[in-house]
PDB file of C-alpha atoms in Angstrom:
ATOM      1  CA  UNK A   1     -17.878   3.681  -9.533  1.00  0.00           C
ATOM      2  CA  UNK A   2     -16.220   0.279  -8.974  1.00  0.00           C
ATOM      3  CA  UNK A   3     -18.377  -2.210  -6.929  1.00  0.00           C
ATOM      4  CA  UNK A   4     -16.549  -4.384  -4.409  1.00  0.00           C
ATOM      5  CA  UNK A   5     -17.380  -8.057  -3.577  1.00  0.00           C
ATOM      6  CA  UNK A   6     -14.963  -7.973  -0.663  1.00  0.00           C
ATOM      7  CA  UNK A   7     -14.871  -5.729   2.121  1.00  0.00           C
ATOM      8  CA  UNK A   8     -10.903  -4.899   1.010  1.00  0.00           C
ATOM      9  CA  UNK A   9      -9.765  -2.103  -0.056  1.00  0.00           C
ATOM     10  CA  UNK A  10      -6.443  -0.281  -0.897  1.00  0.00           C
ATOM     11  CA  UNK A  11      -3.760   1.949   0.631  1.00  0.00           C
ATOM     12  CA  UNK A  12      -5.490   5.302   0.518  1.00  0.00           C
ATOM     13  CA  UNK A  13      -3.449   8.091  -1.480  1.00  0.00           C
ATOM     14  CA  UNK A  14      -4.770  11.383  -0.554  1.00  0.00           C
ATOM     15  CA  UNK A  15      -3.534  14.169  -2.846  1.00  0.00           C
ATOM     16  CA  UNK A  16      -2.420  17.870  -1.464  1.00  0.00           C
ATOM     17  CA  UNK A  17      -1.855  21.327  -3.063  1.00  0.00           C
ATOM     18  CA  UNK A  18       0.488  21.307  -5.425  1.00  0.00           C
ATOM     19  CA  UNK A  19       3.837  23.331  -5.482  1.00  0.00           C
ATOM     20  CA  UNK A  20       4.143  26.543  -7.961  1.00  0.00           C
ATOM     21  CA  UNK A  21       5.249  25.115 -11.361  1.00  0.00           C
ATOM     22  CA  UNK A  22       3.511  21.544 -11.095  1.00  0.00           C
ATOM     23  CA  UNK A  23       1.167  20.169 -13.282  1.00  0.00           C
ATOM     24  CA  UNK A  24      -2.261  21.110 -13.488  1.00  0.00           C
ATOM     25  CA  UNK A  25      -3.594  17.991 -13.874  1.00  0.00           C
ATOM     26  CA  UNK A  26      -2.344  14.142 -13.492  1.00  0.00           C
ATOM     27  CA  UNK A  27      -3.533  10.751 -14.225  1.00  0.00           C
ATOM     28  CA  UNK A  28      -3.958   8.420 -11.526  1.00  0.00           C
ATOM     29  CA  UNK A  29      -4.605   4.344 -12.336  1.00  0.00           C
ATOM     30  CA  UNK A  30      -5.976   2.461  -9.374  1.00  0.00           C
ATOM     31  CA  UNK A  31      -5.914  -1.591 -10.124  1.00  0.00           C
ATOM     32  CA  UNK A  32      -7.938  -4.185  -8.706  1.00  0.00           C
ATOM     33  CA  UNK A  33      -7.827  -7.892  -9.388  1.00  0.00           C
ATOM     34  CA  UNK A  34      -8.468 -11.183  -7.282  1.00  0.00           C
ATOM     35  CA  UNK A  35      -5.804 -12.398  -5.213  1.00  0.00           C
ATOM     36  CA  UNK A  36      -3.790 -15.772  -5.285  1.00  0.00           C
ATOM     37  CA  UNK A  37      -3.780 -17.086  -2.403  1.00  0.00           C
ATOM     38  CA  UNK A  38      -2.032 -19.960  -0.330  1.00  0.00           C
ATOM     39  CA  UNK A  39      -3.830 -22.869   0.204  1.00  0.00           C
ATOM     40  CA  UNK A  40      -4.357 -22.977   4.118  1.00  0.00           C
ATOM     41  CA  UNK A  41      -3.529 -18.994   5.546  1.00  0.00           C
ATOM     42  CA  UNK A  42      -3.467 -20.245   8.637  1.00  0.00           C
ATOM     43  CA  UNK A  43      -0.614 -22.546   8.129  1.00  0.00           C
ATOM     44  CA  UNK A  44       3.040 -21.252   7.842  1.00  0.00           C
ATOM     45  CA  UNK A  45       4.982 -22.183   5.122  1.00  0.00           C
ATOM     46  CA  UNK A  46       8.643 -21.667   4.383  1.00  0.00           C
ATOM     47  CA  UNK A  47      10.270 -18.224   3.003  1.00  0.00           C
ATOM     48  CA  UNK A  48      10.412 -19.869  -0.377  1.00  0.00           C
ATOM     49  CA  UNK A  49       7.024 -20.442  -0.506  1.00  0.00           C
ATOM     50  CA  UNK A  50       6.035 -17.167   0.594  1.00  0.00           C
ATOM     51  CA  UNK A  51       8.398 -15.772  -2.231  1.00  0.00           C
ATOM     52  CA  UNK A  52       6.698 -17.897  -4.486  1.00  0.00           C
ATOM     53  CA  UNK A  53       3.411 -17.010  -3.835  1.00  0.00           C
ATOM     54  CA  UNK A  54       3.831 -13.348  -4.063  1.00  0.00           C
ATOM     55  CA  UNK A  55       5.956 -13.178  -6.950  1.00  0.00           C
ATOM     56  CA  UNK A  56       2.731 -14.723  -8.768  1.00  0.00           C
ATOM     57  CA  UNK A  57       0.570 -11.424  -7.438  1.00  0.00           C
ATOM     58  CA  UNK A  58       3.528  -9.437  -8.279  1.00  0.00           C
ATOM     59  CA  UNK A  59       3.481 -11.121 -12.134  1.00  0.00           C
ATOM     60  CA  UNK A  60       0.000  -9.832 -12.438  1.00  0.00           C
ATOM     61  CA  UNK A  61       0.759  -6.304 -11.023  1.00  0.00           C
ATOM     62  CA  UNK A  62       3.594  -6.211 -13.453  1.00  0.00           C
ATOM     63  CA  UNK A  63       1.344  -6.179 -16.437  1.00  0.00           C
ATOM     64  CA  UNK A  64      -1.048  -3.632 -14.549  1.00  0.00           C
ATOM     65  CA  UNK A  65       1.754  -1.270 -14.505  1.00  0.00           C
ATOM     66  CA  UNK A  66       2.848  -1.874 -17.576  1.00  0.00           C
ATOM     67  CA  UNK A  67      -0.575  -1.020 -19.632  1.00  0.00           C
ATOM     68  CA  UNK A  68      -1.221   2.134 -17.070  1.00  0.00           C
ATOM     69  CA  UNK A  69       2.445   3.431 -17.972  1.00  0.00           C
ATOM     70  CA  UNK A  70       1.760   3.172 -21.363  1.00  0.00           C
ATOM     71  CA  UNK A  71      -1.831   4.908 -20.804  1.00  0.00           C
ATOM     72  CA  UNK A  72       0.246   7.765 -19.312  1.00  0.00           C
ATOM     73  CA  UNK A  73      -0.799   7.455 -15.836  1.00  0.00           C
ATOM     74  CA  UNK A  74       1.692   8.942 -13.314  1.00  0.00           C
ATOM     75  CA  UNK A  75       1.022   7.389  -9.988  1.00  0.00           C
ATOM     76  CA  UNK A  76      -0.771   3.428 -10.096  1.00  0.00           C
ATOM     77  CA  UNK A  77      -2.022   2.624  -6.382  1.00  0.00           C
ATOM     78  CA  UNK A  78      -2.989  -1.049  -5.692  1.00  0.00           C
ATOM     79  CA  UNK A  79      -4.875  -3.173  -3.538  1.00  0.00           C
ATOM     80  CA  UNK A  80      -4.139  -3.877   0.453  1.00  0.00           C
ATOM     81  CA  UNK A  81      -3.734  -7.215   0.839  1.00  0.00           C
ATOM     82  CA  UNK A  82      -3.201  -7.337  -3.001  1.00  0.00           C
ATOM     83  CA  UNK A  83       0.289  -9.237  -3.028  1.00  0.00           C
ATOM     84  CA  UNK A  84       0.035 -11.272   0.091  1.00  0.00           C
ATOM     85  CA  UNK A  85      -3.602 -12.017   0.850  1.00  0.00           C
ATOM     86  CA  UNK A  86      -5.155 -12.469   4.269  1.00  0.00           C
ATOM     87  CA  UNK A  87      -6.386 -14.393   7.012  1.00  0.00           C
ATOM     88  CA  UNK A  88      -3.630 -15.325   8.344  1.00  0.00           C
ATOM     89  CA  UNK A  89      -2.173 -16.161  12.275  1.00  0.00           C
ATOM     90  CA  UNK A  90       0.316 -13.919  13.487  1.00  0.00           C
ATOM     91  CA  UNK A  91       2.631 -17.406  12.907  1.00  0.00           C
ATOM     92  CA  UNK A  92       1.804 -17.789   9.556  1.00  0.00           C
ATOM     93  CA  UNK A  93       2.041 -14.300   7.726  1.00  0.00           C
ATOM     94  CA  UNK A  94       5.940 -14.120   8.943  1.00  0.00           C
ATOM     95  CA  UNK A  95       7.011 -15.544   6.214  1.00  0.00           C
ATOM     96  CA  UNK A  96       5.476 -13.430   3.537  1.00  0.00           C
ATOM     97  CA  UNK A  97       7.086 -10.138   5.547  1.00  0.00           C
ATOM     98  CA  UNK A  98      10.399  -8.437   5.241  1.00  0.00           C
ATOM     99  CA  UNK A  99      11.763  -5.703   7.359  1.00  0.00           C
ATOM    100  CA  UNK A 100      11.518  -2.368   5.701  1.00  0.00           C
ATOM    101  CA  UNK A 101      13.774   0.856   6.599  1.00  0.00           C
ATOM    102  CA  UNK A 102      12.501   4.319   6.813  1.00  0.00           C
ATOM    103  CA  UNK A 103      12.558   6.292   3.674  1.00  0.00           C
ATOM    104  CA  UNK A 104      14.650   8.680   4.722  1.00  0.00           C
ATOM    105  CA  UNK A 105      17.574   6.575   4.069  1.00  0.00           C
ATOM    106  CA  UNK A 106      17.465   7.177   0.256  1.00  0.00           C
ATOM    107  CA  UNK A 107      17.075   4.170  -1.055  1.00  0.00           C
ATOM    108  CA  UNK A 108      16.588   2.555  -4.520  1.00  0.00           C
ATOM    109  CA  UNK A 109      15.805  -1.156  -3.782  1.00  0.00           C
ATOM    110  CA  UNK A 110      15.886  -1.799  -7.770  1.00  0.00           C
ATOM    111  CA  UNK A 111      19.554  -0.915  -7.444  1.00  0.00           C
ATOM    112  CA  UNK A 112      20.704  -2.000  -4.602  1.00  0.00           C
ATOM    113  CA  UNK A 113      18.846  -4.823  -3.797  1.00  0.00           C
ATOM    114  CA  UNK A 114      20.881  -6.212  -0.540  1.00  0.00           C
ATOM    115  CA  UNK A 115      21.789  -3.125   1.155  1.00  0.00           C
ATOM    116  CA  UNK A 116      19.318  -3.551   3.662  1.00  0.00           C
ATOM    117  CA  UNK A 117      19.110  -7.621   3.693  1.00  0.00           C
ATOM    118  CA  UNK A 118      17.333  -9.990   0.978  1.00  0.00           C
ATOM    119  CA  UNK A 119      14.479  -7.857  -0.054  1.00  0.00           C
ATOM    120  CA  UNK A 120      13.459  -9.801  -3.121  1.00  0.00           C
ATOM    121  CA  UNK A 121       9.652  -8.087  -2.796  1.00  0.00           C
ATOM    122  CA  UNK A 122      10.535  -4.595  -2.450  1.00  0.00           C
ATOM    123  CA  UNK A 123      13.119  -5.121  -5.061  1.00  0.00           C
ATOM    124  CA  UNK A 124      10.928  -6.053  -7.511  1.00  0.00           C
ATOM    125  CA  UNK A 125       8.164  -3.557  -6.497  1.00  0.00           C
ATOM    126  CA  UNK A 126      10.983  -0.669  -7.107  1.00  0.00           C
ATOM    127  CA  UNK A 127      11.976  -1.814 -10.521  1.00  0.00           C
ATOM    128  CA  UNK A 128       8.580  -1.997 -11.350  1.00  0.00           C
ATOM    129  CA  UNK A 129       8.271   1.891 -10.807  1.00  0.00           C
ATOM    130  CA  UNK A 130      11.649   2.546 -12.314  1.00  0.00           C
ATOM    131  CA  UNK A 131      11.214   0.670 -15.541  1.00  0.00           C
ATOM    132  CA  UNK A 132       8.213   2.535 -16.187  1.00  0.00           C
ATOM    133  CA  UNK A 133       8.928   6.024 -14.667  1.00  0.00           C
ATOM    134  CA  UNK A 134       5.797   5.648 -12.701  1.00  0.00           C
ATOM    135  CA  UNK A 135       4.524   6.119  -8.955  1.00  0.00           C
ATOM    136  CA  UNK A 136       3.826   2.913  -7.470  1.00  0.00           C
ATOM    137  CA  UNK A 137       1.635   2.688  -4.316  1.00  0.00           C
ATOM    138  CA  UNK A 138       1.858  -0.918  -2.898  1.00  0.00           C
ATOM    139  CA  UNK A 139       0.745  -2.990   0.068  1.00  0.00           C
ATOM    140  CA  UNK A 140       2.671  -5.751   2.114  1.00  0.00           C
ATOM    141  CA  UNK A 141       3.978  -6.709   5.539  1.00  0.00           C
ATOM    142  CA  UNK A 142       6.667  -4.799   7.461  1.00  0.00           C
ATOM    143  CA  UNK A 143       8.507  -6.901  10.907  1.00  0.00           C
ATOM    144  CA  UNK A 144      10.403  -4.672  13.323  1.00  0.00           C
ATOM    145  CA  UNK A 145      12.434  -6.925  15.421  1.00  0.00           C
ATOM    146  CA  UNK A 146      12.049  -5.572  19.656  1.00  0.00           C
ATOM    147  CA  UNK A 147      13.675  -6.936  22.853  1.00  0.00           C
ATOM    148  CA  UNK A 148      12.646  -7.209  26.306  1.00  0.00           C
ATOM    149  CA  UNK A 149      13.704  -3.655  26.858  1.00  0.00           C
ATOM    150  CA  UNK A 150      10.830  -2.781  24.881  1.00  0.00           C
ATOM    151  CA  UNK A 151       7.913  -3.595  27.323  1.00  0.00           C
ATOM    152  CA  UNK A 152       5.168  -3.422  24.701  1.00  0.00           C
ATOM    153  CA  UNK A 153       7.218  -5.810  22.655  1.00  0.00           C
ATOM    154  CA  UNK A 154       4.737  -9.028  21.435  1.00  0.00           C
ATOM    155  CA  UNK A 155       6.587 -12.677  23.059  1.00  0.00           C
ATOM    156  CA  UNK A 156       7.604 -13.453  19.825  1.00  0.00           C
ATOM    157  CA  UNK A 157      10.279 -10.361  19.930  1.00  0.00           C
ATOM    158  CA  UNK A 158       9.011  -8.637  16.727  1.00  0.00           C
ATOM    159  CA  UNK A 159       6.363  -6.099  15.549  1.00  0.00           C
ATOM    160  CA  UNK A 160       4.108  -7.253  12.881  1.00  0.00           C
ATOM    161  CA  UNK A 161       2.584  -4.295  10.466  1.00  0.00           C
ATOM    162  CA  UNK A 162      -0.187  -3.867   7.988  1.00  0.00           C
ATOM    163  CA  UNK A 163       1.984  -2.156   5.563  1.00  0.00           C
ATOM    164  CA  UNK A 164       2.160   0.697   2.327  1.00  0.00           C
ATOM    165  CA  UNK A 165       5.108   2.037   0.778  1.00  0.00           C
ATOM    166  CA  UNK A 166       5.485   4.001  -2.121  1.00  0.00           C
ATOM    167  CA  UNK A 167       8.284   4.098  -4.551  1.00  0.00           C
ATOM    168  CA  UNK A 168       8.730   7.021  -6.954  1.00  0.00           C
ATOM    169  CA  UNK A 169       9.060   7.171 -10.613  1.00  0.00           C
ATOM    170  CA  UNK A 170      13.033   6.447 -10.205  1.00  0.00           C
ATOM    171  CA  UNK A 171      12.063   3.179  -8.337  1.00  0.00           C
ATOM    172  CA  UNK A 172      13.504   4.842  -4.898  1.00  0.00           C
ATOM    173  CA  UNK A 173      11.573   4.196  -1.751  1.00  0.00           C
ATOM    174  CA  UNK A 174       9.274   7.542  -0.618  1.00  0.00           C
ATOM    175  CA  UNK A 175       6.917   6.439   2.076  1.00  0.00           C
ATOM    176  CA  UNK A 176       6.080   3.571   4.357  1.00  0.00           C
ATOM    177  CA  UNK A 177       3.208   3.966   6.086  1.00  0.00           C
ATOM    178  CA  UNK A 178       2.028   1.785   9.017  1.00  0.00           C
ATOM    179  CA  UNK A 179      -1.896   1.355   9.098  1.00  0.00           C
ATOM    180  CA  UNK A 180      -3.288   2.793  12.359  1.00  0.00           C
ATOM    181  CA  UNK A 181      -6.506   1.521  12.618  1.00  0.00           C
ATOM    182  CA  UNK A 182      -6.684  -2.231  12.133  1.00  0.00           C
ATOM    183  CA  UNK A 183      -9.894  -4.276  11.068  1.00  0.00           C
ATOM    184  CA  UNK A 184     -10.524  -6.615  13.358  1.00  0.00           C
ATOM    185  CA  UNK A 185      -9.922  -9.912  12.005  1.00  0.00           C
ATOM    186  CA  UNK A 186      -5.899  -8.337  11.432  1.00  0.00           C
ATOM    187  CA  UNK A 187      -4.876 -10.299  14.307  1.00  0.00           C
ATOM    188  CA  UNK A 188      -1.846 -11.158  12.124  1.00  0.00           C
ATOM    189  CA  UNK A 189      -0.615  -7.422  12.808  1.00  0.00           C
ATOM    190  CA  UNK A 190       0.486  -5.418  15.492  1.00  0.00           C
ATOM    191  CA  UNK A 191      -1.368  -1.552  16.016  1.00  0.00           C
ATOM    192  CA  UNK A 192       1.181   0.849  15.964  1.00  0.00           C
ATOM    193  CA  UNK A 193       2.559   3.228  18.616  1.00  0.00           C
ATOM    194  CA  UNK A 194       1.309   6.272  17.350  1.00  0.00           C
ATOM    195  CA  UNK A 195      -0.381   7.575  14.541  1.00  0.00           C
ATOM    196  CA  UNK A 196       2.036   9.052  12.065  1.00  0.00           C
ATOM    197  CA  UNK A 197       1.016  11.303   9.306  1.00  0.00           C
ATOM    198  CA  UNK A 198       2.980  10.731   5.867  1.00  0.00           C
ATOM    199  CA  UNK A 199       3.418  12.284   3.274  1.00  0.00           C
ATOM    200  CA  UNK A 200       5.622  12.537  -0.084  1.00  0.00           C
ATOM    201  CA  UNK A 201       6.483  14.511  -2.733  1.00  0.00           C
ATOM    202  CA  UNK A 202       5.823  13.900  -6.226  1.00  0.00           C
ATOM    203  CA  UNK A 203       6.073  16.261  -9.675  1.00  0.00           C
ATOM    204  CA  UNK A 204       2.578  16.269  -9.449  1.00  0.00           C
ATOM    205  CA  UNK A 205       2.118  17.628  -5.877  1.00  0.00           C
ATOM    206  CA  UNK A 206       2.300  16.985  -2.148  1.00  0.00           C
ATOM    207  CA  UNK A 207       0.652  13.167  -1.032  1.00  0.00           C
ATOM    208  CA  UNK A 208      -0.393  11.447   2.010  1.00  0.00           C
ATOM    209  CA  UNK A 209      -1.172   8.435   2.697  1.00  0.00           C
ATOM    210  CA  UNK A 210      -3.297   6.006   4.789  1.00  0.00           C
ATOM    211  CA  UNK A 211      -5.206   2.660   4.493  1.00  0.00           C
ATOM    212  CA  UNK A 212      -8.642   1.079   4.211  1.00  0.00           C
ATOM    213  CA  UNK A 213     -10.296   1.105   7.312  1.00  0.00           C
ATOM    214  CA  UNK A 214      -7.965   4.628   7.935  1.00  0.00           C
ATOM    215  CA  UNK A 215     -11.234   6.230   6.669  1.00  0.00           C
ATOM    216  CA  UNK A 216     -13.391   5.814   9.388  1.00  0.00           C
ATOM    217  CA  UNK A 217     -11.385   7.446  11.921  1.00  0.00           C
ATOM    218  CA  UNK A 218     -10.230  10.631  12.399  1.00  0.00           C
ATOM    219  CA  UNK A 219      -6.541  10.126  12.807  1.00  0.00           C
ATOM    220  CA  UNK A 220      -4.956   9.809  10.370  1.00  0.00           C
ATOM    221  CA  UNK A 221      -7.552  10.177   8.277  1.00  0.00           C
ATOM    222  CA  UNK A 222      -8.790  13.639   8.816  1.00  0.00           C
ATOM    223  CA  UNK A 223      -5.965  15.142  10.531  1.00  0.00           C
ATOM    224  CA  UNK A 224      -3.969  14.548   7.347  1.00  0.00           C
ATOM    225  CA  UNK A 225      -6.422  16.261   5.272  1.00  0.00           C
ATOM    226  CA  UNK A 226      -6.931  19.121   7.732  1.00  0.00           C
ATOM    227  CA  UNK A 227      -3.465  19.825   8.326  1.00  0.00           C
ATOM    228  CA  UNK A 228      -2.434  19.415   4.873  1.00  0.00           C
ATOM    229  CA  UNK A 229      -5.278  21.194   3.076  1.00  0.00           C
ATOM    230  CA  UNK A 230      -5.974  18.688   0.493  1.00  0.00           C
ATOM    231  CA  UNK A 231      -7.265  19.065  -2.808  1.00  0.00           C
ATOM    232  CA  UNK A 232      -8.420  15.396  -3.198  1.00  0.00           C
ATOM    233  CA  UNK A 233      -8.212  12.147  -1.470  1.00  0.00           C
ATOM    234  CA  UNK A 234      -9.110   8.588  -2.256  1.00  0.00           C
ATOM    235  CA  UNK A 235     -11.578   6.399  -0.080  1.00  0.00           C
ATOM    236  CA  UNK A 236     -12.403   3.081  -0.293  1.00  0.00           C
ATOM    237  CA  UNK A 237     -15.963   2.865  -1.625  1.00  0.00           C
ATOM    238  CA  UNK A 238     -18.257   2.604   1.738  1.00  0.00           C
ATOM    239  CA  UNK A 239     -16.048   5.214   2.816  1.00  0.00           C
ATOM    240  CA  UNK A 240     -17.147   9.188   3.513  1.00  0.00           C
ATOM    241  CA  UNK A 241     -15.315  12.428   3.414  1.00  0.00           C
ATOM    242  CA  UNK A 242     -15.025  15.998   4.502  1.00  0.00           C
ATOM    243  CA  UNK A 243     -15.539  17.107   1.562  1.00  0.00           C
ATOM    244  CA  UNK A 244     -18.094  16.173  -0.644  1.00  0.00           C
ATOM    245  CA  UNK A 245     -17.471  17.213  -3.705  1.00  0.00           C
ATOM    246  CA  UNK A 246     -13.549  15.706  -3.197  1.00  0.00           C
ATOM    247  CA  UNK A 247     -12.670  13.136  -6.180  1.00  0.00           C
ATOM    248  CA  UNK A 248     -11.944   9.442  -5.229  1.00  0.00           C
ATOM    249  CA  UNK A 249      -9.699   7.043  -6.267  1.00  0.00           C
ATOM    250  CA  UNK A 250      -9.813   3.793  -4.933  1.00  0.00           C
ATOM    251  CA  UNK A 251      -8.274   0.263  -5.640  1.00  0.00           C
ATOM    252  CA  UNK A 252     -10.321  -2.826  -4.372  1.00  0.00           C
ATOM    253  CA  UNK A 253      -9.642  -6.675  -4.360  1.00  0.00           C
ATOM    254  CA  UNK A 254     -12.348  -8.412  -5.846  1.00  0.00           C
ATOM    255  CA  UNK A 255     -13.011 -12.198  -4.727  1.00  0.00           C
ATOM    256  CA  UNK A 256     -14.683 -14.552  -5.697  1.00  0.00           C
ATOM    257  CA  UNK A 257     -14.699 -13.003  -9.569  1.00  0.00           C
ATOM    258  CA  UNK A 258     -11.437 -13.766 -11.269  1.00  0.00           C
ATOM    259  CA  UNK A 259     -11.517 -10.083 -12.920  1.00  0.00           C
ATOM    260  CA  UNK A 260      -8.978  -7.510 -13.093  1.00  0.00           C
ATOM    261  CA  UNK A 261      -9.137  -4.079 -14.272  1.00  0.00           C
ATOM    262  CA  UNK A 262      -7.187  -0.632 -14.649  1.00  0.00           C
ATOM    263  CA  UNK A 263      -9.221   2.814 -14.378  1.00  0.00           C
ATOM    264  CA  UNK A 264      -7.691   5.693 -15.248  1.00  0.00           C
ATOM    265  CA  UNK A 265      -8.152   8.860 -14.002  1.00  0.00           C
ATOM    266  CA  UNK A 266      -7.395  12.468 -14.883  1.00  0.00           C
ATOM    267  CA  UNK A 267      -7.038  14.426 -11.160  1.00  0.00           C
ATOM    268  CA  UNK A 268      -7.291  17.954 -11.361  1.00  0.00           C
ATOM    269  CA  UNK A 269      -4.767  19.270  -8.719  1.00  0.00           C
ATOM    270  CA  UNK A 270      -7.265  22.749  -8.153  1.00  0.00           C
ATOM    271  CA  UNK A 271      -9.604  22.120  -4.941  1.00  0.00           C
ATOM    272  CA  UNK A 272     -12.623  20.003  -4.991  1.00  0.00           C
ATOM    273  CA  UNK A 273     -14.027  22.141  -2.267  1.00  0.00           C
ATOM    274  CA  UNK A 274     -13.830  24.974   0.648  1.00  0.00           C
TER     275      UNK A 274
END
């Protein structure tokens, strides 16, 4: 059980039936660890300074990785919030966002780290999973520019998002995810459109994937365990499930304590339940 002192929590990785010839079991490391944060969140600051800022979460990640590689974990899933922080305006977390492309465009930020614009975040993220062949689910903010042709788009002309994206064990970009159901002191972030459910595929089965607050709701939360006929899914810790007997995983920020800790766990992939 890991005890939160912060109501944060982590992009949720929910894990489906696996394919014939997969593993039957995997190791799953979900991270925790206080955040640095800016001084003032509700002032901006420059890019640089954003950069700055989460390259220093992104330093302590790093070695998180690096020990739950080595422990032979396959997928590592980290906190929300976890590389950026929070509280911020909608003014003032532009600068720590970058605009991220659909998966489907095959992409392997580690390698090509300008083919979509500077991307100095998700380019590190991606090597991170490459140069230690492991799963890495990550949190951070995704800005989709919008015109006045778009009526629902904010004054500002862009959409703001609460953010996951997963990059596999190659370092290539798998999933982004858009959290659905906000908390309500995310003013910083737009709601999406429309609940999409999302998934990827991993050596080690099928996986979807939703956020914190997610849990509480029944799309996406229970739609993509319905229609996907999970085996296990991760909560965070005040969370429920459908299934009771289901194993967790979660990964949880922990403030004011300046802790940080690795637990590693071995999944079966055979259902938890009926």
């Amino acid at each position: 059980t890991i005890r939160s002192y912060f109501p944060k929590c982590v992009a949720v990785v929910a894990l489906l039936a696996l394919s014939v010839g997969a593993l039957d079991t995997f190791s799953a490391a979900v991270y925790e660890h206080t955040v640095i944060l800016p001084n003032r969140t509700e002032t901006p600051v420059s890019k640089e300074e954003g950069l700055l800022l989460m390259n220093k979460n992104i330093d302590v990640l790093e070695r998180a990785v690096k020990l739950a590689a080595k422990q032979g974990a396959h997928i590592i899933v980290t906190p929300e919030d976890g590389i950026d922080g929070w509280v911020f305006t909608r003014e003032s977390i532009y600068p720590y966002l970058e605009d991220i492309p659909d998966p489907g465009v095959n992409w392997i930020p580690c390698r090509e780290p300008w083919r979509f614009g500077n991307t100095p975040v998700r380019q590190r993220l991606s090597c991170l999973a490459k140069d230690n062949s492991i799963y890495v689910v990550a949190n951070i903010g995704d800005m989709k520019p919008c015109n006045a042709s778009d009526p629902q788009c904010p004054p500002d002309g862009r959409y703001q998002y609460n953010t996951d994206v997963v990059f596999d064990s190659q370092g290539k970009l798998v999933a982004r995810y858009h959290k659905y159901n906000l908390f309500a002191p995310e003013i910083q972030f737009d709601f999406p459109k429309d609940s999409k459910l999302v998934t990827f595929d991993t050596p080690f089965g099928k996986s979807g994937i939703f956020t914190c607050f997610d849990i509480f709701s029944h799309d996406p939360a229970v739609v993509v365990v319905d229609e996907f006929q999970l085996t296990a899914f991760s909560t965070p810790q005040h969370g429920t499930t459908c299934c009771p007997s289901s194993r967790l995983f979660p990964s949880i920020q922990h403030v004011p304590r300046p802790w940080e800790s690795i637990y590693l766990l071995q999944i079966p992939t055979t259902p938890a339940c009926t």
